[in-house]
XYZ file of C-alpha atoms in Angstrom:
197
model
C 0.012 -0.004 0.003
C 1.295 3.462 -0.937
C 2.051 6.150 1.581
C -0.188 8.547 -0.288
C 2.495 10.272 -2.314
C 2.202 8.207 -5.512
C -0.654 9.378 -7.549
C -3.683 7.308 -8.744
C -5.372 8.003 -12.133
C -9.102 7.737 -12.017
C -10.747 7.856 -15.316
C -14.411 8.441 -15.941
C -15.343 7.000 -19.311
C -17.897 8.761 -21.605
C -18.383 10.756 -24.676
C -17.646 14.511 -24.867
C -20.399 16.985 -25.801
C -23.801 18.094 -24.264
C -25.871 15.595 -26.401
C -24.246 12.762 -24.579
C -24.105 14.170 -21.070
C -27.037 12.311 -19.521
C -26.546 8.991 -21.433
C -26.152 5.732 -19.627
C -22.680 5.433 -21.462
C -21.553 8.601 -19.683
C -22.067 7.581 -16.114
C -18.281 7.499 -15.784
C -18.129 11.230 -16.558
C -20.842 11.758 -13.907
C -18.880 10.064 -11.212
C -15.635 11.897 -12.263
C -17.626 15.235 -12.086
C -18.650 14.359 -8.491
C -15.151 13.459 -7.400
C -13.966 16.780 -8.803
C -16.682 18.627 -6.868
C -15.514 16.744 -3.639
C -11.921 17.712 -4.236
C -13.005 21.265 -4.899
C -11.416 21.948 -8.119
C -12.322 22.347 -11.819
C -11.197 20.325 -14.736
C -8.765 21.767 -17.103
C -7.379 20.734 -20.522
C -4.491 18.317 -20.144
C -1.277 19.530 -21.741
C -0.192 16.021 -22.953
C -3.429 14.272 -23.773
C -6.816 14.670 -25.260
C -8.529 14.895 -21.908
C -9.765 17.087 -19.101
C -7.927 16.540 -15.747
C -7.993 17.615 -12.194
C -5.289 16.966 -9.641
C -5.990 16.822 -5.893
C -6.436 14.575 -2.998
C -9.283 12.314 -1.889
C -10.207 10.795 1.467
C -9.904 12.166 4.868
C -6.957 14.533 5.565
C -3.855 12.877 6.887
C -2.609 9.368 6.268
C -5.897 8.241 4.750
C -5.744 10.749 1.904
C -4.493 9.781 -1.588
C -3.040 11.908 -4.394
C -5.209 11.568 -7.463
C -5.587 12.683 -11.088
C -9.191 12.495 -12.079
C -9.592 12.409 -15.860
C -12.329 12.522 -18.615
C -10.959 11.518 -21.993
C -12.267 13.849 -24.749
C -11.610 11.407 -27.476
C -15.017 9.523 -27.551
C -15.412 6.284 -25.792
C -14.008 3.968 -28.458
C -10.688 5.880 -28.445
C -10.213 6.308 -24.620
C -7.069 4.187 -24.586
C -4.769 6.884 -26.188
C -5.591 9.745 -23.892
C -5.581 7.544 -20.853
C -2.254 5.939 -21.580
C -0.733 9.373 -22.319
C -1.872 10.741 -18.922
C -0.669 7.548 -17.336
C 2.896 8.082 -18.802
C 2.881 11.794 -18.109
C 1.976 11.365 -14.467
C 4.082 8.158 -14.097
C 1.140 6.082 -12.763
C 1.625 2.285 -13.013
C -1.160 0.368 -14.734
C -2.339 -1.143 -11.453
C -2.986 2.430 -10.004
C -5.396 3.280 -12.870
C -9.160 3.068 -12.090
C -11.710 3.133 -14.918
C -15.295 4.102 -13.921
C -17.715 2.785 -16.527
C -21.202 1.623 -17.360
C -21.709 -2.131 -17.245
C -24.497 -3.936 -19.116
C -24.005 -7.236 -17.232
C -24.581 -5.628 -13.833
C -28.105 -4.724 -12.858
C -29.075 -1.106 -12.564
C -28.374 0.084 -8.992
C -25.420 -2.340 -8.425
C -21.728 -1.832 -8.374
C -18.896 -4.270 -8.962
C -15.244 -3.439 -8.356
C -12.494 -5.586 -9.865
C -8.918 -5.614 -11.157
C -7.972 -6.851 -14.587
C -10.158 -9.171 -16.719
C -11.720 -8.881 -20.108
C -13.586 -5.813 -21.651
C -17.036 -7.686 -21.914
C -17.654 -5.817 -25.253
C -17.179 -2.388 -23.675
C -15.328 -0.269 -26.275
C -13.823 2.131 -23.816
C -12.210 -0.762 -21.828
C -11.148 -2.457 -25.174
C -9.301 0.731 -26.145
C -7.680 1.043 -22.727
C -6.583 -2.561 -22.661
C -5.064 -2.280 -26.147
C -3.122 0.807 -25.059
C -1.774 -0.334 -21.766
C -2.731 -3.886 -20.894
C -5.588 -5.180 -18.785
C -4.191 -4.889 -15.202
C -6.128 -1.724 -14.179
C -9.105 -1.475 -11.707
C -12.625 -1.137 -12.822
C -15.502 0.414 -10.992
C -18.466 -1.154 -12.962
C -21.722 0.814 -12.619
C -24.709 -1.388 -13.409
C -27.083 -0.137 -16.195
C -28.658 -3.514 -16.850
C -29.475 -4.900 -20.245
C -31.671 -3.222 -22.984
C -35.396 -4.062 -22.916
C -36.937 -6.182 -25.603
C -35.117 -6.105 -28.975
C -33.401 -2.716 -28.478
C -29.867 -2.658 -29.766
C -27.076 -2.266 -27.133
C -25.681 0.756 -28.881
C -29.003 2.496 -28.764
C -29.526 1.583 -25.159
C -26.198 2.915 -23.868
C -26.558 6.175 -25.908
C -29.999 6.942 -24.377
C -30.557 8.926 -21.254
C -31.402 7.138 -18.022
C -35.176 6.536 -17.695
C -37.299 8.774 -15.468
C -37.573 5.970 -12.868
C -33.737 5.431 -12.801
C -33.116 9.140 -12.620
C -34.839 9.224 -9.311
C -32.025 6.981 -7.827
C -29.155 8.197 -10.046
C -27.754 10.915 -7.792
C -27.509 8.486 -4.913
C -25.885 5.916 -7.062
C -23.365 8.200 -8.507
C -22.563 9.304 -4.957
C -22.107 5.645 -3.903
C -19.798 4.982 -6.880
C -17.694 8.004 -5.861
C -17.507 6.591 -2.377
C -16.376 3.297 -3.714
C -13.634 4.915 -5.741
C -12.328 6.756 -2.604
C -12.472 3.527 -0.528
C -10.595 1.692 -3.273
C -7.788 4.313 -3.249
C -7.621 4.619 0.438
C -8.213 0.983 1.672
C -7.592 -1.274 -1.238
C -9.608 -3.544 -3.562
C -10.763 -6.199 -1.150
C -12.075 -3.665 1.426
C -13.880 -1.691 -1.327
C -15.318 -4.926 -2.808
C -16.647 -6.099 0.569
C -18.194 -2.648 1.147
C -19.619 -1.812 -2.214
C -20.061 -4.889 -4.423
C -23.751 -5.555 -4.617
């Protein structure tokens, strides 16, 4: 476990632009925005990558706090790997200290799953990240469930959350941000036992 001086890179995955802001596919951006709010800073354009970044600390002040770079790639989901890897190299963050926050079809809406490594499960943002830097990064998988009926996956992820889902969304985004902070401060196993549902 680090002493808090080595940075973590927390990447919220999504698509840039107001037309995508409330889509299911953009829940990673929503969590990143909340983490930025908690840190008390504003995103700025990264010098070395097509991304918005914010540097700060998360967790309680003192030994529990962790240095973190929160990032939102501005390259569109399918090309996330290039900006993420450029940031990782610029900030000298090992792959196992990268956390991707993303929507997950195979987890029910309202549930979270944290894990390290593994496949991309058809998620194009993860596919791009894995191609760019290997698979040994952490994932905070925000459940969005499967599309209803015969709706295509691509249509489902690029639609806004339903009115019923929106009633719970702020609470769930808050919980996902808590899970990220717990992962950084206390490690994967502790975060899994507290937040996997």
